[in-house]
Coordinates of C-alpha atoms and ligand atoms in Angstrom, one line a residue:
X1 CA -25.9 -33.3 24.6
X2 CA -23.7 -36.3 25.7
X3 CA -21.5 -37.2 28.5
X4 CA -18.9 -35.1 26.1
X5 CA -20.6 -31.9 27.3
X6 CA -18.8 -32.2 30.8
X7 CA -15.5 -31.1 31.2
X8 CA -12.2 -33.6 31.9
X9 CA -11.9 -33.9 35.1
X10 CA -8.0 -32.8 35.1
X11 CA -9.4 -29.5 33.0
X12 CA -12.2 -29.2 36.0
X13 CA -10.3 -26.7 38.3
X14 CA -8.5 -24.6 35.1
X15 CA -12.1 -23.7 33.6
X16 CA -13.6 -23.2 37.0
X17 CA -11.3 -20.4 37.4
X18 CA -11.8 -19.2 34.4
X19 CA -15.8 -19.5 34.3
X20 CA -16.3 -17.9 38.3
X21 CA -14.6 -14.9 36.4
X22 CA -16.6 -14.9 33.2
X23 CA -19.6 -17.1 33.7
X24 CA -21.4 -18.1 30.1
X25 CA -25.0 -17.1 29.9
X26 CA -27.7 -19.4 30.9
X27 CA -31.1 -19.0 29.4
X28 CA -34.4 -21.2 30.3
X29 CA -34.4 -24.4 27.9
X30 CA -36.2 -23.2 24.9
X31 CA -40.1 -24.5 24.5
X32 CA -40.0 -24.4 20.8
X33 CA -40.2 -27.2 18.0
X34 CA -36.6 -27.4 16.6
X35 CA -35.8 -27.6 12.9
X36 CA -35.8 -30.9 11.5
X37 CA -32.3 -30.4 9.0
X38 CA -29.3 -28.6 9.4
X39 CA -27.5 -25.5 7.7
X40 CA -24.2 -24.6 7.0
X41 CA -23.0 -21.2 5.2
X42 CA -19.2 -20.7 4.9
X43 CA -16.3 -18.9 3.0
X44 CA -15.9 -21.9 1.4
X45 CA -17.9 -25.1 -0.4
X46 CA -15.0 -27.5 1.0
X47 CA -15.7 -26.0 4.5
X48 CA -19.4 -26.5 4.5
X49 CA -19.0 -29.9 3.1
X50 CA -16.4 -30.5 5.5
X51 CA -19.4 -29.5 8.3
X52 CA -21.9 -31.5 7.0
X53 CA -19.5 -35.0 6.8
X54 CA -18.8 -34.6 10.3
X55 CA -22.4 -33.9 10.8
X56 CA -23.0 -37.5 9.0
X57 CA -20.6 -39.2 11.1
X58 CA -22.6 -38.2 14.4
X59 CA -20.8 -35.6 15.6
X60 CA -23.1 -32.5 16.7
X61 CA -23.0 -28.7 15.9
X62 CA -19.7 -27.9 17.9
X63 CA -17.6 -31.1 16.1
X64 CA -19.0 -29.8 12.7
X65 CA -17.5 -26.0 14.1
X66 CA -14.1 -27.8 14.3
X67 CA -14.3 -29.2 10.9
X68 CA -15.3 -26.0 8.8
X69 CA -12.9 -23.7 11.2
X70 CA -10.4 -26.3 10.5
X71 CA -11.1 -26.8 6.6
X72 CA -11.0 -23.0 6.1
X73 CA -7.7 -22.4 7.8
X74 CA -6.4 -24.8 5.2
X75 CA -8.7 -24.1 2.2
X76 CA -8.7 -20.1 2.9
X77 CA -5.7 -19.5 4.2
X78 CA -6.2 -15.3 3.3
X79 CA -8.9 -15.3 5.8
X80 CA -8.3 -17.2 8.8
X81 CA -5.8 -20.5 10.0
X82 CA -3.8 -22.2 13.0
X83 CA -2.0 -19.2 12.9
X84 CA -4.5 -16.8 13.8
X85 CA -7.8 -16.5 16.1
X86 CA -11.6 -16.1 16.3
X87 CA -14.3 -16.0 18.4
X88 CA -17.1 -18.7 18.6
X89 CA -20.6 -17.7 19.5
X90 CA -22.8 -21.2 21.0
X91 CA -26.2 -21.8 21.6
X92 CA -27.0 -25.3 23.1
X93 CA -30.9 -26.2 22.5
X94 CA -31.4 -28.5 25.4
X95 CA -30.9 -26.1 28.0
X96 CA -30.6 -22.4 26.2
X97 CA -26.8 -22.2 27.6
X98 CA -24.7 -19.8 25.6
X99 CA -21.6 -18.8 25.7
X100 CA -18.5 -17.3 23.2
X101 CA -15.1 -19.2 23.0
X102 CA -12.3 -16.1 23.1
X103 CA -9.6 -17.4 20.9
X104 CA -8.3 -14.0 20.3
X105 CA -4.5 -13.9 20.0
X106 CA -2.5 -12.1 22.3
X107 CA 0.6 -10.0 22.3
X108 CA 3.4 -11.8 23.5
X109 CA 5.2 -10.8 26.7
X110 CA 7.6 -9.1 25.1
X111 CA 5.6 -7.1 23.4
X112 CA 5.9 -3.0 24.0
X113 CA 3.5 -0.3 23.7
X114 CA 6.0 1.4 21.3
X115 CA 7.2 -1.8 19.4
X116 CA 6.0 -0.2 16.1
X117 CA 6.7 3.5 16.4
X118 CA 9.2 4.5 13.4
X119 CA 8.9 0.8 12.2
X120 CA 6.7 1.4 8.9
X121 CA 5.0 -1.9 8.2
X122 CA 6.5 -3.7 10.8
X123 CA 3.1 -4.2 12.9
X124 CA 1.5 -5.7 9.4
X125 CA 4.3 -7.7 7.4
X126 CA 6.3 -10.4 8.7
X127 CA 7.3 -12.1 12.3
X128 CA 6.8 -9.7 14.8
X129 CA 3.4 -8.2 13.3
X130 CA 2.3 -11.9 14.5
X131 CA 0.6 -12.3 17.7
X132 CA 0.4 -15.2 19.6
X133 CA -2.3 -17.9 18.0
X134 CA -5.4 -18.7 19.6
X135 CA -7.4 -21.0 17.0
X136 CA -5.6 -24.3 17.9
X137 CA -6.2 -23.7 21.6
X138 CA -10.3 -22.9 20.0
X139 CA -10.6 -26.1 18.2
X140 CA -9.2 -28.3 20.9
X141 CA -11.8 -26.6 23.3
X142 CA -14.7 -26.7 21.4
X143 CA -13.9 -30.4 20.6
X144 CA -13.0 -31.5 24.0
X145 CA -15.7 -29.5 26.1
X146 CA -18.6 -29.2 23.9
X147 CA -18.3 -31.8 21.0
X148 CA -18.9 -35.8 20.4
X149 CA -15.8 -36.7 17.9
X150 CA -12.4 -37.2 18.8
X151 CA -10.2 -34.2 17.4
X152 CA -8.7 -37.0 15.0
X153 CA -12.5 -37.2 13.4
X154 CA -13.0 -34.0 13.3
X155 CA -10.1 -32.5 12.0
X156 CA -9.9 -35.3 9.1
X157 CA -11.5 -33.3 6.3
X158 CA -8.6 -30.8 6.7
X159 CA -5.9 -32.9 6.9
X160 CA -7.3 -34.5 3.9
X161 CA -7.3 -31.3 1.9
X162 CA -4.0 -29.9 3.5
X163 CA -2.5 -33.5 2.1
X164 CA -4.2 -33.7 -1.0
X165 CA -4.5 -29.9 -2.5
X166 CA -7.3 -28.1 -3.4
X167 CA -8.6 -26.1 -6.4
X168 CA -7.3 -22.7 -6.0
X169 CA -10.2 -20.0 -6.8
X170 CA -10.3 -16.7 -8.2
X171 CA -10.8 -15.1 -4.9
X172 CA -7.3 -16.6 -3.3
X173 CA -5.4 -15.6 -6.5
X174 CA -6.1 -11.8 -6.7
X175 CA -5.8 -11.7 -2.7
X176 CA -2.7 -13.6 -2.4
X177 CA -1.8 -11.3 -5.9
X178 CA -2.0 -8.3 -3.4
X179 CA 0.1 -9.9 -0.6
X180 CA 2.3 -11.3 -2.9
X181 CA 5.4 -8.7 -2.4
X182 CA 5.4 -9.4 1.2
X183 CA 5.2 -13.5 0.8
X184 CA 8.1 -13.1 -1.5
X185 CA 10.1 -11.6 1.3
X186 CA 9.9 -15.0 3.3
X187 CA 11.0 -18.2 1.6
X188 CA 9.0 -20.7 4.0
X189 CA 6.0 -18.8 3.1
X190 CA 6.6 -18.6 -0.9
X191 CA 7.6 -22.4 -1.3
X192 CA 4.1 -23.4 -0.4
X193 CA 2.1 -20.4 -1.8
X194 CA 4.0 -19.1 -4.5
X195 CA 5.3 -22.7 -5.8
X196 CA 7.9 -22.1 -8.7
X197 CA 7.9 -18.6 -7.9
X198 CA 4.4 -18.2 -8.9
X199 CA 1.7 -16.9 -8.3
X200 CA -0.9 -20.1 -8.5
X201 CA -3.6 -19.5 -11.5
X202 CA -7.2 -20.5 -10.5
X203 CA -8.2 -24.3 -10.5
X204 CA -4.5 -25.1 -9.9
X205 CA -3.8 -27.5 -6.7
X206 CA -2.2 -26.2 -3.9
X207 CA -0.9 -28.9 -1.4
X208 CA 0.7 -27.8 2.4
X209 CA 1.9 -31.2 3.7
X210 CA 3.6 -29.3 6.2
X211 CA 0.0 -27.9 8.1
X212 CA -0.9 -31.4 7.5
X213 CA 1.5 -33.0 9.9
X214 CA 0.7 -29.9 12.1
X215 CA -3.1 -30.7 12.3
X216 CA -2.0 -34.4 13.0
X217 CA -0.3 -33.3 15.7
X218 CA -3.1 -31.5 16.8
X219 CA -5.5 -34.3 16.2
X220 CA -3.2 -36.8 18.7
X221 CA -2.3 -34.4 21.2
X222 CA -5.0 -31.7 21.1
X223 CA -3.9 -28.3 22.5
X224 CA -0.2 -29.7 22.9
X225 CA 0.0 -30.5 19.7
X226 CA 0.8 -27.1 18.7
X227 CA 1.2 -25.2 22.3
X228 CA 4.0 -27.2 23.3
X229 CA 6.8 -29.9 21.6
X230 CA 8.0 -30.2 18.3
X231 CA 5.8 -27.9 16.4
X232 CA 6.1 -25.0 19.2
X233 CA 10.1 -25.2 19.2
X234 CA 9.6 -24.5 15.7
X235 CA 7.1 -21.6 15.6
X236 CA 9.5 -20.2 18.1
X237 CA 12.5 -20.1 16.5
X238 CA 11.3 -19.3 13.2
X239 CA 9.8 -16.2 13.9
X240 CA 13.1 -15.3 16.5
X241 CA 15.1 -16.2 13.4
X242 CA 12.9 -13.7 11.5
X243 CA 13.0 -10.8 13.9
X244 CA 10.1 -11.9 16.0
X245 CA 10.0 -11.5 19.6
X246 CA 7.7 -15.1 20.6
X247 CA 9.1 -17.5 23.5
X248 CA 7.9 -20.8 24.3
X249 CA 6.3 -19.2 27.6
X250 CA 3.7 -17.2 25.0
X251 CA 2.8 -20.7 23.4
X252 CA 2.4 -22.6 26.2
X253 CA 0.6 -20.1 28.7
X254 CA -2.0 -19.1 26.2
X255 CA -5.5 -20.0 26.8
X256 CA -9.2 -19.7 25.3
X257 CA -11.5 -17.7 27.8
X258 CA -15.3 -18.6 27.6
X259 CA -17.2 -15.1 27.8
X260 CA -20.3 -14.4 28.5
X261 CA -22.0 -12.9 25.1
X262 CA -23.4 -9.3 24.8
X263 CA -27.2 -9.1 24.8
X264 CA -29.5 -6.7 23.3
X265 CA -32.9 -6.0 22.3
X266 CA -34.2 -4.0 18.8
X267 CA -38.1 -4.1 18.1
X268 CA -38.7 -7.5 20.1
X269 CA -35.5 -9.1 18.6
X270 CA -33.2 -10.4 21.0
X271 CA -29.6 -9.7 19.8
X272 CA -26.5 -12.1 21.1
X273 CA -23.0 -10.8 20.0
X274 CA -19.4 -11.1 20.8
X275 CA -18.2 -9.5 24.3
X276 CA -15.1 -7.9 24.5
X277 CA -12.2 -8.6 23.8
X278 CA -14.2 -7.9 20.9
X279 CA -15.9 -4.4 20.1
X280 CA -18.1 -6.0 17.4
X281 CA -21.6 -6.9 20.2
X282 CA -21.4 -3.6 21.9
X283 CA -21.2 -1.7 19.0
X284 CA -23.7 -3.7 16.9
X285 CA -26.2 -3.1 20.0
X286 CA -25.0 0.3 21.0
X287 CA -26.1 1.4 17.3
X288 CA -29.4 -0.6 17.2
X289 CA -30.2 0.7 21.0
X290 CA -29.7 4.4 19.3
X291 CA -32.0 3.3 16.2
X292 CA -34.8 1.8 18.3
X293 CA -36.1 5.4 19.0
X294 CA -37.1 5.6 15.3
X295 CA -39.4 3.8 12.8
X296 CA -37.1 3.1 10.1
X297 CA -39.2 1.4 8.0
X298 CA -41.6 5.1 7.9
X299 CA -38.5 7.0 7.3
X300 CA -37.7 7.8 3.4
X301 CA -34.6 6.2 2.1
X302 CA -32.3 9.2 2.8
X303 CA -33.6 9.7 6.1
X304 CA -33.2 6.2 6.8
X305 CA -29.5 5.8 5.8
X306 CA -29.0 9.3 7.3
X307 CA -29.7 8.2 10.8
X308 CA -28.4 4.5 10.6
X309 CA -24.8 6.5 9.5
X310 CA -25.2 8.7 12.5
X311 CA -25.8 5.9 15.2
X312 CA -22.7 4.2 13.2
X313 CA -21.0 7.7 14.2
X314 CA -21.4 7.7 17.8
X315 CA -21.4 3.8 18.1
X316 CA -17.8 3.4 16.9
X317 CA -16.5 6.5 18.4
X318 CA -17.2 4.6 21.8
X319 CA -15.6 2.0 20.3
X320 CA -12.5 4.2 20.0
X321 CA -13.0 5.7 23.5
X322 CA -13.9 2.6 25.9
X323 CA -13.2 -0.5 24.2
X324 CA -10.1 -2.8 24.9
X325 CA -9.4 -6.1 26.4
X326 CA -11.3 -6.3 29.5
X327 CA -8.6 -8.1 31.1
X328 CA -6.7 -5.2 31.1
X329 CA -8.8 -2.7 32.3
X330 CA -12.6 -1.5 32.6
X331 CA -14.9 -1.7 29.8
X332 CA -18.1 0.0 30.8
X333 CA -20.1 -2.9 29.0
X334 CA -23.1 -2.1 30.8
X335 CA -22.8 1.5 30.2
X336 CA -22.4 1.1 26.5
X337 CA -25.5 -1.2 26.1
X338 CA -27.6 1.1 28.3
X339 CA -31.3 2.0 26.8
X340 CA -31.3 5.4 28.0
X341 CA -27.7 6.0 27.4
X342 CA -28.4 5.0 23.4
X343 CA -31.5 7.8 24.2
X344 CA -28.7 10.3 25.1
X345 CA -26.6 9.7 22.1
X346 CA -30.1 9.8 19.6
X347 CA -30.8 13.8 21.5
X348 CA -27.7 14.6 19.4
X349 CA -29.1 13.2 15.9
X350 CA -29.9 16.4 13.8
X351 CA -32.3 15.0 10.9
X352 CA -31.1 17.9 8.8
X353 CA -27.3 17.9 9.5
X354 CA -24.6 15.3 9.9
X355 CA -22.3 16.0 13.1
X356 CA -19.0 16.2 12.4
X357 CA -17.2 13.5 13.8
X358 CA -14.4 15.9 15.1
X359 CA -17.4 17.3 17.2
X360 CA -17.2 14.2 19.3
X361 CA -13.7 14.1 19.6
X362 CA -10.6 15.6 17.1
X363 CA -8.6 13.2 15.4
X364 CA -6.6 12.6 12.2
X365 CA -8.0 10.8 9.2
X366 CA -6.7 7.8 8.2
X367 CA -7.8 5.6 5.0
X368 CA -9.3 2.5 5.4
X369 CA -8.1 -0.7 3.9
X370 CA -9.2 -4.0 2.3
X371 CA -9.5 -6.4 5.0
X372 CA -10.0 -10.1 5.4
X373 CA -11.4 -12.7 8.0
X374 CA -13.5 -15.4 7.6
X375 CA -17.0 -16.0 8.8
X376 CA -19.4 -19.6 9.4
X377 CA -22.8 -19.7 10.7
X378 CA -24.4 -22.9 11.4
X379 CA -27.9 -24.5 12.9
X380 CA -28.4 -28.2 13.3
X381 CA -31.3 -30.2 13.5
X382 CA -31.4 -30.0 17.1
X383 CA -31.6 -26.3 17.1
X384 CA -28.0 -25.9 18.1
X385 CA -25.7 -23.1 16.6
X386 CA -22.5 -21.6 16.0
X387 CA -21.9 -18.1 14.6
X388 CA -17.9 -18.2 14.3
X389 CA -15.3 -15.2 12.9
X390 CA -11.9 -16.3 12.6
X391 CA -8.8 -13.9 11.7
X392 CA -5.5 -13.9 10.4
X393 CA -6.4 -10.1 9.8
X394 CA -4.8 -8.6 6.7
X395 CA -5.1 -10.8 3.7
X396 CA -2.6 -13.7 4.7
X397 CA -1.7 -12.2 7.6
X398 CA 1.8 -11.5 8.2
X399 CA 2.7 -13.1 5.1
X400 CA 5.3 -15.5 7.2
X401 CA 5.4 -19.2 7.4
X402 CA 7.0 -20.9 10.5
X403 CA 9.5 -23.0 8.7
X404 CA 8.6 -26.7 8.5
X405 CA 4.9 -26.1 10.1
X406 CA 3.0 -24.8 7.4
X407 CA 1.4 -22.4 9.7
X408 CA 0.8 -18.7 8.4
X409 CA 1.1 -16.3 10.9
X410 CA -1.3 -13.6 11.6
X411 CA -0.7 -9.7 12.0
X412 CA -3.4 -9.1 14.3
X413 CA -0.8 -7.0 16.5
X414 CA -1.8 -4.2 13.9
X415 CA -5.4 -4.4 15.4
X416 CA -4.0 -2.7 19.0
X417 CA -4.1 1.3 18.9
X418 CA -0.1 1.3 18.2
X419 CA -0.1 4.8 18.1
X420 CA -3.1 6.3 20.3
X421 CA -5.0 8.2 18.2
X422 CA -3.2 7.4 14.7
X423 CA -5.2 4.6 12.6
X424 CA -4.3 0.9 11.9
X425 CA -5.1 -0.7 8.3
X426 CA -8.5 -0.3 8.9
X427 CA -8.4 3.5 9.6
X428 CA -9.5 2.7 13.0
X429 CA -8.2 4.8 16.0
X430 CA -8.1 3.7 19.3
X431 CA -6.5 4.9 23.1
X432 CA -4.7 3.5 25.8
X433 CA -7.5 0.9 26.4
X434 CA -6.5 -0.9 23.2
X435 CA -2.2 -0.1 23.9
X436 CA -0.1 -2.9 23.6
X437 CA 0.7 -4.6 26.7
X438 CA 2.3 -8.2 27.1
X439 CA -0.2 -10.9 27.2
X440 CA -2.9 -8.7 26.3
X441 CA -5.8 -9.3 23.5
X442 CA -6.2 -6.6 20.7
X443 CA -9.4 -5.0 20.3
X444 CA -11.3 -6.8 17.2
X445 CA -14.4 -6.2 15.1
X446 CA -15.7 -9.5 14.5
X447 CA -19.0 -9.9 15.4
X448 CA -20.7 -13.6 15.4
X449 CA -24.4 -12.8 16.4
X450 CA -27.6 -15.1 16.9
X451 CA -31.0 -12.7 16.3
X452 CA -34.0 -14.1 17.9
X453 CA -37.7 -13.2 17.6
X454 CA -40.9 -15.0 17.2
X455 CA -40.5 -15.2 13.4
X456 CA -37.0 -17.3 13.8
X457 CA -33.6 -17.8 14.6
X458 CA -30.6 -16.1 12.6
X459 CA -27.1 -16.7 12.7
X460 CA -24.7 -14.6 10.8
X461 CA -21.7 -12.6 10.4
X462 CA -18.9 -11.8 8.1
X463 CA -15.4 -10.8 7.4
X464 CA -14.4 -7.1 6.8
X465 CA -12.5 -5.1 9.5
X466 CA -13.8 -2.3 10.8
X467 CA -16.6 -2.7 8.2
X468 CA -17.7 -6.1 9.8
X469 CA -19.9 -4.6 12.2
X470 CA -22.2 -2.2 10.0
X471 CA -22.5 -5.1 7.5
X472 CA -23.8 -7.3 10.5
X473 CA -26.0 -3.9 11.9
X474 CA -27.3 -3.5 8.1
X475 CA -28.3 -7.2 7.9
X476 CA -30.1 -7.2 11.4
X477 CA -31.9 -3.9 10.0
X478 CA -32.9 -6.3 7.2
X479 CA -33.8 -9.0 9.4
X480 CA -36.1 -7.0 11.4
X481 CA -37.8 -5.6 8.0
X482 CA -38.8 -9.5 7.5
X483 CA -36.3 -10.1 5.2
X484 CA -34.3 -13.8 4.6
X485 CA -30.8 -14.7 4.3
X486 CA -30.3 -14.0 0.6
X487 CA -31.3 -10.5 1.1
X488 CA -29.1 -9.7 3.9
X489 CA -25.8 -10.9 2.4
X490 CA -26.6 -9.2 -0.8
X491 CA -27.7 -5.9 0.7
X492 CA -25.6 -3.1 -1.2
X493 CA -23.6 -2.4 1.9
X494 CA -22.3 1.6 3.4
X495 CA -20.1 2.0 6.4
X496 CA -19.3 5.3 8.9
X497 CA -16.7 4.5 11.5
X498 CA -16.4 7.8 12.9
X499 CA -13.0 8.5 11.9
X500 CA -12.1 8.7 8.8
X501 CA -15.3 10.8 9.1
X502 CA -17.3 9.9 6.0
X503 CA -19.7 7.2 4.4
X504 CA -18.1 4.5 2.3
X505 CA -20.4 3.2 0.2
X506 CA -21.0 0.2 -2.4
X507 CA -21.9 0.6 -6.3
X508 CA -25.3 0.6 -5.9
X509 CA -26.1 1.1 -2.3
X510 CA -26.6 5.1 -2.6
X511 CA -28.7 6.4 -5.6
X512 CA -27.4 10.0 -6.9
X513 CA -30.2 11.7 -5.5
X514 CA -29.5 10.1 -2.0
X515 CA -26.0 11.0 -2.5
X516 CA -26.5 14.6 -3.2
X517 CA -28.8 14.7 -0.2
X518 CA -26.3 13.1 2.2
X519 CA -24.2 15.4 0.8
X520 CA -26.1 18.8 1.4
X521 CA -26.4 17.6 5.0
X522 CA -23.0 17.7 5.5
X523 CA -21.8 14.1 4.9
X524 CA -18.8 13.0 3.2
X525 CA -19.1 10.6 0.5
X526 CA -16.4 7.6 -0.9
X527 CA -18.0 5.8 -3.5
X528 CA -15.8 2.7 -3.5
X529 CA -15.4 0.7 -6.7
X530 CA -15.6 -2.7 -5.2
X531 CA -17.9 -4.4 -3.2
X532 CA -16.8 -5.5 0.7
X533 CA -17.7 -8.1 3.0
X534 CA -18.6 -12.2 2.7
X535 CA -21.6 -12.9 4.9
X536 CA -22.6 -16.1 5.8
X537 CA -25.7 -16.7 7.4
X538 CA -28.7 -19.2 8.0
X539 CA -32.3 -18.5 9.2
X540 CA -34.5 -21.0 10.8
X541 CA -38.3 -19.8 10.2
X542 CA -40.2 -20.6 13.5
X543 CA -43.5 -20.3 11.4
X544 CA -42.8 -22.6 8.3
X545 CA -40.3 -24.8 10.3
X546 CA -38.3 -24.4 7.2
X547 CA -34.3 -23.7 7.5
X548 CA -32.3 -21.5 4.5
X549 CA -29.2 -20.2 4.3
X550 CA -27.2 -17.4 2.4
X551 CA -23.6 -17.3 1.1
X552 CA -22.5 -13.5 0.0
X553 CA -22.6 -13.3 -3.6
X554 CA -19.2 -11.5 -3.2
X555 CA -17.1 -14.4 -2.1
X556 CA -17.6 -18.0 -3.2
X557 CA -18.9 -19.7 -0.4
X558 CA -21.3 -22.5 -0.4
X559 CA -24.6 -22.3 1.9
X560 CA -26.6 -25.5 2.0
X561 CA -29.7 -26.9 4.0
X562 CA -29.6 -30.8 4.2
X563 CA -31.7 -33.4 6.2
Ligands
LIG601 N1 -8.6 -8.3 12.3 C1 -9.7 -8.3 12.7 C2 -10.7 -7.8 13.6 O1 -9.9 -8.6 14.6 O2 -11.4 -6.8 13.6

């Protein structure tokens, strides 16, 4: 690593304060040889290429992560963007240093616990649904603290795609179609995404000149280019004029937090994943801990699925009960990750019968809806890694663009439990730990993850709202059984999230006989007509020293390995 790894002096004090509370993990330096190539998997070919472009310019994996994140913000605005946030899980090969950048959005200071009561749609559509973005601060922090290159270089591909335009894909067309009624309500958004009032056809070119200007400001001035000055003024004026509650103080005071990733082990595999304010890592590791008491490879296929579902049910139940922003209340991380605690949960699982979720706690049923977000995974030739999951929540977020900025705002406020016990857009219920409070981060399900054993190192994650964690769980079990990224990303998926109490499954995930056996055990089954998720994964096989990468066949991403 270069001396750019050391923080600028003027920020040293601030970081020292943050890091003393949330010190990232320091591990022993690895002794293994490193891969001789680099691998990037992301949800859009232009984003994957942006990452390689920056590596070729002498950037390290963290510069490449800035480039991929920013490119996705431009070419996949359905999933993430400058108006959103996310989590970057980092591993530095030279000394084993690992940390998670929590760039999750925060509730504005004027937010109140009951602000969405009796206001249908207000937590998902329009300016009031938008929380204070963390993405620009995350990009600036990654570049300044961990990168080698200035933002002007690592943001260049994104600026180019915003200025020159990019060809709209089928996924973009479909998701935009589903959010079109909301986007049409906001002229600043429809001008960009519905040119001449029409849904852009696949292969038409979409330009975002205002977004290019905002990116240039960030390139010149770092986080201040977004959180202060002209862009900040435009953001606040526009949000307030549309009924939102942002203030300039909300923007100026936004800070990322570096947190210690959560760690676990499953059958000799080290699992490293997102810490709260995401529930992703805890729910993933808790489910794996429950499953570690069984030999899943020897179980018949239906018994295996029944056990996985029962583990998901219990881990998601704890999500609803205990998880929220750790800066606003105690989150019992050690207990939830404890193997004996998992053994207690395991002792309540019967082989012959599903446990109704109401026996864990009675809650109303909700329907899960479509989800968005994005994920990318990178390993560079030195073995440095980034797993990043980024979001603006539902496809095209709130559908609202702050006039003159090109910034499409998130609707992450819906990830709070705005009415404890009632489900959000993903049907997830939550309690007071995830109630709305001024300045608080809403609970996420994002689960950027590393898996590591003597076989290799895997970097993976996916979009998909509440289903993110169960997707990563199924992929981790597949890794444990010796499979490669192409298998993890394409596996037929099934999901249980405690409430609604039922298994949702993709076409092909359960045979008729399996579905009948699971129903006889008491499981309620919902056969989905569409597949879900867009997993992006890379693997460094330590035995063969080869890198491989997989991009979910459900999406339009690109996974590449290059020298
Ligand atoms: N907005 C989806 C998540 O954070 O889980």
